[in-house]
Amino acid sequence: MSPIQAEPRPVLVPGGAKQTGDIHGRWSWVEPTVWTKRMLTALEKGVNGGCWFSLIDKVASGRALRAAFMRVKRNRGAAGVDHVTVEVFEARLEENLDRLSELLLGGIYHPQAIRRQWIPKLGSSEKRPLGIPTVRDRVVQSALRNVLEPIFERDFAEASYGFRPGRGCRDALRRVVKLLDVGYTWVVDADVKDFFGTIPHEPLMELVRLKVADGKVLTLVEAFLQQEVMEGMEGWTPDQGTPQGAVISPLLSNIYLDPLDHSMAEESFQTVRYADDFVILCRSEEEAQQALLRVEEWTDSAGLSLHSEKTRIVDATRHGGFDFLGYHFERGYKWPRKKSAQKLKETIRRQTRRTNGNSLDTIISQVNRSLQGWFMYFQYSHPTTYPRLDGWARMRLRSILRKRQGKTGRGRGRDHQHWPNDFFATRGLFSMVTAYDAAGRPSLR
């Protein structure tokens, strides 16, 4: 028997098993305006034929739409093509929600176009498309997700961690570390080429129809998949893909890749997936080659393709290793991948321009927020990670102080005596070295 055991499901994702106890406790994350105790009981026991009918009234109810709006408000976000902000929408909230409910129940709701923006991809000359739906569409998508997510979450595979309640990056990273520790060191580092832009619509809808039979809800999902995309003054209707930035996209992406997760599990491959980013950890190179072959076969059949330059098999015990969720894994150690450190430096560089007119205390306060947030995620790295970055942040601050004394260049040489490390510590600059030691050298194990 393999020494690695199947990962226990969180109790909030019952997986169809009949359980005793507080049903609301097991499904604490669901939207209570939608998922009553009666509905949750049906969810756990399973509905006839495994398919849900009469869901549009759950999406369109006033309470459900109001709860969806509050989630959109918390997430903030920019206005869409109609230039209506969250604040403008809220100013006539009841009227807007009543109108949405009327359109949804009548089956005549039509999403507006998505405003497309291109954002830089770190460490690359390429840019990533970001779709910005209107506020009204984000409200409807949030209400739709609140209804659909528990239905699919019930049976999602263990290997999936991205955009799922009660799961996240740290859980996925912890699973990777556990597998590496017990000898699963041959790794298929897989990359699906333009996943969000190439998901075939009809196969995706077939998967949705397996669990949802409400015609108005299905039409609504299709309408969101076929939303017009506006870029500048030009617009077009996509025939594949689900736009990054849409509220419903993460759920749809998990629905589409769930069969891959189950297929790999059935063949006893140890997969760890976060959205479209996944690795398969194996005990031998031969097993890794077999796993890669299975993934290639599945993606071909699903209308997807692996990125030939980014998909590879690596031996994690040797030089080179692999990247996953911002970390680099190699020879039993882990540290932030180069792009992760670069992103932190770019953020701090913007905050510490030598022409910055703010007080030193104000600048340090801004830098601290960046350092603390970055450290909270990368606190599990090898301890040699932090001294270099702490020193680099102090150098940027010394450069500002040099500038204010009429000097040029960056902080160096005698500046270390003029403004020693203790000077910045007394001014409250966050130190990752200190935080790492104070946290007892945190580990994912």
Coordinates of C-alpha atoms in Angstrom, one line a residue:
M1 CA 0.0 0.0 0.0
S2 CA 1.3 3.5 -0.9
P3 CA 2.5 5.5 2.2
I4 CA 0.6 8.5 1.0
Q5 CA -3.0 8.5 2.1
A6 CA -6.0 10.0 0.4
E7 CA -6.5 13.5 1.6
P8 CA -9.5 13.9 3.9
R9 CA -12.4 16.0 2.6
P10 CA -13.2 19.1 4.6
V11 CA -16.4 18.6 6.5
L12 CA -17.9 21.5 4.8
V13 CA -17.9 19.6 1.5
P14 CA -19.8 16.4 2.4
G15 CA -19.3 14.7 -1.0
G16 CA -22.7 13.1 -0.9
A17 CA -22.1 11.1 2.2
K18 CA -25.0 10.9 4.7
Q19 CA -23.8 12.6 7.9
T20 CA -25.3 13.4 11.2
G21 CA -25.0 16.7 13.0
D22 CA -25.4 20.3 12.1
I23 CA -26.1 20.6 8.4
H24 CA -25.5 24.3 8.4
G25 CA -22.2 23.8 10.0
R26 CA -21.1 21.5 7.2
W27 CA -22.2 24.1 4.6
S28 CA -21.5 27.2 6.5
W29 CA -20.1 29.0 3.4
V30 CA -23.3 28.8 1.3
E31 CA -25.6 31.8 0.8
P32 CA -28.3 31.4 3.4
T33 CA -30.9 33.3 1.5
V34 CA -30.7 30.6 -1.1
W35 CA -29.7 27.4 0.6
T36 CA -32.3 26.6 3.3
K37 CA -32.0 23.5 5.5
R38 CA -34.4 21.7 3.2
M39 CA -32.3 22.4 0.2
L40 CA -29.1 21.4 1.9
T41 CA -30.7 18.1 3.0
A42 CA -31.6 17.5 -0.6
L43 CA -28.1 18.4 -1.7
E44 CA -26.5 15.9 0.7
K45 CA -29.0 13.1 0.0
G46 CA -29.0 13.7 -3.7
V47 CA -31.9 14.8 -5.9
N48 CA -33.7 12.4 -8.3
G49 CA -31.6 11.8 -11.3
G50 CA -28.8 14.0 -9.8
C51 CA -30.3 16.9 -11.7
W52 CA -31.8 20.1 -10.2
F53 CA -34.9 21.8 -11.6
S54 CA -36.6 25.1 -10.7
L55 CA -33.6 27.1 -9.8
I56 CA -34.3 30.4 -11.6
D57 CA -36.5 31.6 -8.7
K58 CA -33.6 31.1 -6.3
V59 CA -31.4 33.2 -8.6
A60 CA -34.0 36.0 -9.1
S61 CA -35.4 36.4 -5.6
G62 CA -35.0 39.8 -4.1
R63 CA -33.1 38.5 -1.1
A64 CA -30.7 36.5 -3.3
L65 CA -30.0 39.5 -5.5
R66 CA -29.5 41.8 -2.6
A67 CA -27.0 39.4 -1.1
A68 CA -25.3 39.1 -4.4
F69 CA -25.0 42.9 -4.6
M70 CA -23.5 43.1 -1.2
R71 CA -20.8 40.7 -2.4
V72 CA -20.2 42.8 -5.5
K73 CA -20.0 45.9 -3.3
R74 CA -17.4 44.3 -1.0
N75 CA -15.3 43.3 -4.0
R76 CA -15.6 46.8 -5.4
G77 CA -14.2 46.9 -9.0
A78 CA -14.5 49.3 -11.9
A79 CA -17.6 50.2 -14.0
G80 CA -18.3 48.3 -17.2
V81 CA -19.3 49.6 -20.6
D82 CA -22.3 51.4 -19.3
H83 CA -20.1 53.5 -16.9
V84 CA -22.4 52.6 -14.0
T85 CA -20.3 52.3 -10.8
V86 CA -21.3 50.3 -7.7
E87 CA -22.2 53.6 -6.0
V88 CA -24.5 54.7 -8.8
F89 CA -26.1 51.2 -8.9
E90 CA -26.7 51.3 -5.1
A91 CA -28.3 54.8 -5.3
R92 CA -31.4 53.1 -6.9
L93 CA -30.7 49.7 -5.5
E94 CA -34.3 48.4 -4.9
E95 CA -35.5 49.6 -8.3
N96 CA -32.5 48.0 -10.0
L97 CA -32.9 44.7 -8.2
D98 CA -36.6 44.6 -8.9
R99 CA -35.9 45.1 -12.5
L100 CA -33.3 42.4 -12.6
S101 CA -35.7 40.0 -10.9
E102 CA -38.4 40.7 -13.4
L103 CA -36.1 40.1 -16.3
L104 CA -34.6 36.9 -14.9
L105 CA -38.0 35.4 -14.1
G106 CA -39.3 36.3 -17.5
G107 CA -36.3 34.7 -19.2
I108 CA -35.5 37.9 -21.0
Y109 CA -32.4 39.1 -19.2
H110 CA -29.6 39.9 -21.6
P111 CA -26.0 40.5 -20.4
Q112 CA -24.3 43.7 -21.5
A113 CA -20.9 43.7 -23.3
I114 CA -17.8 43.0 -21.3
R115 CA -15.1 45.8 -21.3
R116 CA -11.8 44.3 -22.1
Q117 CA -8.5 45.6 -20.7
W118 CA -5.0 44.2 -21.2
I119 CA -2.8 44.0 -18.1
P120 CA 0.9 43.2 -18.0
K121 CA 2.1 39.7 -17.3
L122 CA 5.0 39.8 -14.9
G123 CA 8.3 38.9 -16.4
S124 CA 6.9 38.7 -19.9
S125 CA 6.3 41.0 -22.9
E126 CA 2.9 39.5 -23.2
K127 CA -0.3 40.9 -21.7
R128 CA -3.2 39.2 -20.1
P129 CA -6.8 40.0 -21.1
L130 CA -9.1 41.0 -18.3
G131 CA -12.9 41.2 -18.8
I132 CA -14.8 43.8 -16.8
P133 CA -18.6 43.1 -16.7
T134 CA -21.1 45.8 -15.8
V135 CA -22.2 46.0 -12.2
R136 CA -25.7 44.6 -13.0
D137 CA -24.1 41.6 -14.7
R138 CA -21.7 41.0 -11.8
V139 CA -24.8 41.0 -9.4
V140 CA -26.6 38.5 -11.6
Q141 CA -23.4 36.3 -11.9
S142 CA -22.9 36.4 -8.2
A143 CA -26.5 35.3 -7.6
L144 CA -26.1 32.6 -10.2
R145 CA -22.9 31.4 -8.6
N146 CA -24.5 31.3 -5.1
V147 CA -27.1 28.9 -6.5
L148 CA -24.9 26.7 -8.7
E149 CA -21.7 26.4 -6.7
P150 CA -22.9 24.0 -3.9
I151 CA -24.5 21.7 -6.5
F152 CA -21.1 21.2 -8.2
E153 CA -18.9 21.6 -5.1
R154 CA -20.6 18.6 -3.6
D155 CA -18.8 16.2 -6.1
F156 CA -15.6 18.1 -7.0
A157 CA -12.5 16.0 -6.8
E158 CA -10.0 16.2 -4.0
A159 CA -7.2 17.4 -6.3
S160 CA -8.8 20.8 -6.9
Y161 CA -7.9 23.8 -4.6
G162 CA -8.5 26.9 -6.6
F163 CA -11.6 29.1 -6.0
R164 CA -13.2 26.6 -3.8
P165 CA -14.7 27.3 -0.3
G166 CA -12.6 26.2 2.6
R167 CA -9.6 25.6 0.3
G168 CA -6.8 27.8 -1.0
C169 CA -3.2 28.1 -2.0
R170 CA -1.7 27.1 1.3
D171 CA -3.7 23.8 1.2
A172 CA -2.4 23.1 -2.3
L173 CA 1.2 23.9 -1.3
R174 CA 0.9 21.8 1.8
R175 CA -0.2 18.8 -0.3
V176 CA 2.7 19.3 -2.6
V177 CA 5.2 19.4 0.3
K178 CA 3.6 16.2 1.8
L179 CA 3.9 14.3 -1.5
L180 CA 7.5 15.4 -2.1
D181 CA 8.4 14.4 1.5
V182 CA 7.3 10.8 0.9
G183 CA 9.1 10.3 -2.4
Y184 CA 6.8 11.7 -5.1
T185 CA 9.6 13.7 -6.6
W186 CA 9.1 13.2 -10.3
V187 CA 6.8 16.0 -11.3
V188 CA 4.7 16.7 -14.4
D189 CA 4.7 20.5 -14.5
A190 CA 1.7 21.2 -16.7
D191 CA 0.5 24.3 -18.4
V192 CA -2.8 24.5 -20.4
K193 CA -2.4 27.0 -23.2
D194 CA -4.8 29.9 -22.9
F195 CA -7.2 27.9 -20.9
F196 CA -9.7 30.6 -20.0
G197 CA -9.7 31.7 -23.6
T198 CA -10.2 28.3 -25.2
I199 CA -12.8 26.4 -23.2
P200 CA -15.2 25.0 -25.7
H201 CA -18.7 26.2 -24.9
E202 CA -20.8 23.2 -25.8
P203 CA -18.8 20.6 -23.9
L204 CA -18.9 22.9 -20.9
M205 CA -22.6 23.3 -21.2
E206 CA -23.0 19.5 -21.4
L207 CA -21.3 19.2 -18.0
V208 CA -23.5 21.9 -16.6
R209 CA -26.6 20.1 -17.9
L210 CA -25.6 16.9 -16.1
K211 CA -26.7 18.6 -12.8
V212 CA -28.9 21.5 -13.9
A213 CA -32.2 21.1 -15.8
D214 CA -33.7 24.6 -15.4
G215 CA -33.9 26.0 -18.9
K216 CA -33.8 29.6 -17.9
V217 CA -30.7 29.0 -15.8
L218 CA -29.0 27.1 -18.6
T219 CA -29.9 29.9 -21.0
L220 CA -28.4 32.4 -18.6
V221 CA -25.1 30.5 -18.3
E222 CA -24.9 30.4 -22.1
A223 CA -25.7 34.1 -22.4
F224 CA -22.7 34.9 -20.1
L225 CA -20.5 32.6 -22.2
Q226 CA -21.5 34.5 -25.3
Q227 CA -21.3 38.0 -24.0
E228 CA -20.0 40.5 -26.5
V229 CA -16.5 41.7 -25.7
M230 CA -15.8 45.4 -26.3
E231 CA -12.2 46.7 -26.8
G232 CA -12.2 50.3 -27.6
M233 CA -14.9 50.9 -30.1
E234 CA -14.8 47.4 -31.5
G235 CA -16.8 44.4 -30.3
W236 CA -17.1 40.7 -31.0
T237 CA -18.9 37.7 -29.7
P238 CA -16.5 34.9 -28.6
D239 CA -17.2 31.3 -29.7
Q240 CA -15.1 29.8 -27.0
G241 CA -13.6 30.6 -23.6
T242 CA -14.9 32.2 -20.4
P243 CA -13.5 35.7 -19.7
Q244 CA -11.1 36.2 -16.8
G245 CA -12.6 38.7 -14.5
A246 CA -16.1 37.4 -14.7
V247 CA -17.6 36.3 -11.4
I248 CA -18.9 33.0 -12.8
S249 CA -15.6 32.1 -14.6
P250 CA -13.8 30.3 -11.8
L251 CA -16.7 28.0 -11.1
L252 CA -17.1 27.2 -14.8
S253 CA -13.4 26.5 -15.1
N254 CA -13.5 24.1 -12.2
I255 CA -16.5 22.4 -13.7
Y256 CA -14.7 21.8 -17.0
L257 CA -11.5 20.5 -15.4
D258 CA -13.2 18.3 -12.8
P259 CA -13.4 15.3 -15.1
L260 CA -9.6 15.5 -15.5
D261 CA -9.2 15.5 -11.8
H262 CA -11.4 12.4 -11.4
S263 CA -9.7 10.7 -14.3
M264 CA -6.2 11.1 -12.9
A265 CA -7.4 10.0 -9.4
E266 CA -9.0 6.9 -10.8
E267 CA -5.5 5.9 -12.2
S268 CA -3.9 6.8 -8.8
F269 CA -2.0 9.8 -10.0
Q270 CA -1.3 12.4 -7.4
T271 CA -2.5 15.6 -8.9
V272 CA -2.6 19.1 -7.2
R273 CA -4.6 21.6 -9.2
Y274 CA -5.3 25.3 -8.6
A275 CA -7.6 26.6 -11.4
D276 CA -5.7 25.9 -14.6
D277 CA -2.3 25.5 -12.9
F278 CA -1.5 22.0 -11.8
V279 CA 1.3 19.5 -11.1
I280 CA 1.3 15.7 -11.0
L281 CA 3.7 14.2 -8.5
C282 CA 5.0 10.7 -9.3
R283 CA 7.4 8.2 -7.8
S284 CA 9.4 7.6 -11.0
E285 CA 10.2 9.1 -14.4
E286 CA 8.3 6.3 -16.1
E287 CA 5.2 7.1 -14.0
A288 CA 5.5 10.8 -14.8
Q289 CA 5.7 10.1 -18.5
Q290 CA 2.6 7.9 -18.3
A291 CA 0.8 10.7 -16.4
L292 CA 1.8 13.3 -19.0
L293 CA 0.5 11.0 -21.7
R294 CA -2.9 10.7 -20.0
V295 CA -3.1 14.5 -19.6
E296 CA -2.3 15.0 -23.2
E297 CA -5.0 12.5 -24.2
W298 CA -7.5 14.2 -22.0
T299 CA -6.8 17.7 -23.1
D300 CA -6.9 16.7 -26.8
S301 CA -10.3 15.1 -26.3
A302 CA -11.5 18.2 -24.3
G303 CA -10.6 20.7 -27.0
L304 CA -7.6 22.1 -25.0
S305 CA -3.9 21.9 -25.5
L306 CA -0.8 21.9 -23.3
H307 CA 1.8 24.6 -23.8
S308 CA 4.7 22.7 -25.4
E309 CA 7.4 25.0 -23.9
K310 CA 6.0 25.3 -20.4
T311 CA 4.9 21.6 -19.9
R312 CA 7.7 19.4 -18.7
I313 CA 8.8 16.5 -16.5
V314 CA 11.3 17.4 -13.8
D315 CA 13.2 15.6 -11.0
A316 CA 12.6 17.8 -8.0
T317 CA 15.6 16.3 -6.2
R318 CA 18.0 17.9 -8.8
H319 CA 18.9 21.3 -9.9
G320 CA 16.2 23.1 -11.8
G321 CA 13.1 22.0 -9.9
F322 CA 9.6 23.4 -10.6
D323 CA 7.4 26.4 -9.8
F324 CA 3.9 26.2 -8.4
L325 CA 1.7 28.9 -7.0
G326 CA 4.5 31.4 -6.7
Y327 CA 7.0 29.1 -5.0
H328 CA 10.0 27.3 -6.5
F329 CA 10.6 23.7 -5.3
E330 CA 14.0 22.1 -5.6
R331 CA 16.2 19.6 -3.8
G332 CA 14.0 19.5 -0.7
Y333 CA 13.8 23.3 -0.4
K334 CA 11.3 25.9 -1.5
W335 CA 11.6 29.6 -2.0
P336 CA 9.8 32.3 -3.9
R337 CA 10.1 32.0 -7.7
K338 CA 12.0 34.8 -9.4
K339 CA 8.8 36.4 -10.7
S340 CA 7.4 36.5 -7.1
A341 CA 10.4 38.4 -5.8
Q342 CA 10.5 40.6 -8.8
K343 CA 6.9 41.6 -8.3
L344 CA 7.6 42.6 -4.7
K345 CA 10.6 44.7 -5.8
E346 CA 8.5 46.4 -8.5
T347 CA 5.9 47.3 -5.9
I348 CA 8.4 48.7 -3.4
R349 CA 10.3 50.5 -6.2
R350 CA 7.1 52.4 -7.0
Q351 CA 6.7 53.3 -3.3
T352 CA 10.3 54.4 -2.8
R353 CA 11.1 56.7 -5.8
R354 CA 13.8 59.2 -4.7
T355 CA 11.5 62.0 -5.6
N356 CA 8.8 60.8 -3.2
G357 CA 7.8 63.8 -1.2
N358 CA 6.1 62.0 1.7
S359 CA 7.7 61.8 5.1
L360 CA 9.9 58.8 5.8
D361 CA 7.4 57.5 8.3
T362 CA 4.6 57.6 5.7
I363 CA 6.8 55.8 3.1
I364 CA 7.8 53.2 5.6
S365 CA 4.1 52.6 6.4
Q366 CA 3.4 52.0 2.8
V367 CA 6.4 49.7 2.3
N368 CA 5.4 47.8 5.4
R369 CA 2.0 46.9 4.0
S370 CA 3.7 45.4 0.9
L371 CA 6.4 43.6 2.9
Q372 CA 3.9 42.1 5.4
G373 CA 1.4 40.9 2.8
W374 CA 4.2 39.3 0.8
F375 CA 5.7 37.7 3.8
M376 CA 2.4 36.3 5.0
Y377 CA 2.2 34.2 1.8
F378 CA 6.0 33.4 1.5
Q379 CA 6.7 32.8 5.1
Y380 CA 7.3 29.1 4.4
S381 CA 10.4 29.8 2.3
H382 CA 14.0 28.9 3.0
P383 CA 15.3 31.3 5.6
T384 CA 18.0 32.7 3.2
T385 CA 15.2 34.3 1.3
Y386 CA 14.6 37.2 3.7
P387 CA 17.9 38.9 4.5
R388 CA 18.5 39.9 0.8
L389 CA 15.0 41.4 0.5
D390 CA 15.2 43.2 3.8
G391 CA 18.5 44.6 2.8
W392 CA 17.1 45.7 -0.6
A393 CA 14.2 47.5 1.0
R394 CA 16.6 49.4 3.3
M395 CA 18.8 50.3 0.3
R396 CA 15.8 51.9 -1.4
L397 CA 15.0 54.0 1.8
R398 CA 18.7 55.0 2.1
S399 CA 18.6 56.2 -1.5
I400 CA 15.7 58.5 -0.6
L401 CA 17.6 59.9 2.3
R402 CA 20.7 60.4 0.2
K403 CA 18.6 62.3 -2.3
R404 CA 17.3 64.6 0.4
Q405 CA 20.9 65.4 1.3
G406 CA 21.6 66.4 -2.2
K407 CA 23.5 63.3 -3.1
T408 CA 23.1 61.0 -6.1
G409 CA 23.0 57.3 -6.5
R410 CA 21.6 54.6 -4.4
G411 CA 22.2 53.9 -0.7
R412 CA 25.6 52.3 -0.3
G413 CA 29.0 52.4 1.5
R414 CA 29.0 54.9 4.4
D415 CA 25.2 55.2 4.2
H416 CA 25.1 51.9 6.2
Q417 CA 26.9 53.7 9.0
H418 CA 24.9 56.9 8.6
W419 CA 21.6 55.1 8.6
P420 CA 22.2 51.6 10.1
N421 CA 19.7 48.8 10.2
D422 CA 18.7 49.8 13.8
F423 CA 17.7 53.2 12.5
F424 CA 15.1 51.7 10.3
A425 CA 14.0 49.2 13.0
T426 CA 13.3 52.1 15.4
R427 CA 11.3 53.8 12.7
G428 CA 9.1 50.7 12.5
L429 CA 10.3 49.2 9.2
F430 CA 9.0 45.6 8.9
S431 CA 11.7 43.0 8.9
M432 CA 11.0 39.6 7.3
V433 CA 14.0 38.1 9.1
T434 CA 12.6 39.2 12.5
A435 CA 9.1 38.1 11.6
Y436 CA 10.3 34.6 10.4
D437 CA 12.2 34.0 13.7
A438 CA 9.3 35.4 15.8
A439 CA 6.9 33.0 14.0
G440 CA 9.1 30.0 15.0
R441 CA 10.3 29.4 11.5
P442 CA 6.8 28.4 10.1
S443 CA 6.5 25.3 8.0
L444 CA 3.8 23.8 5.7
R445 CA 4.5 20.4 7.1

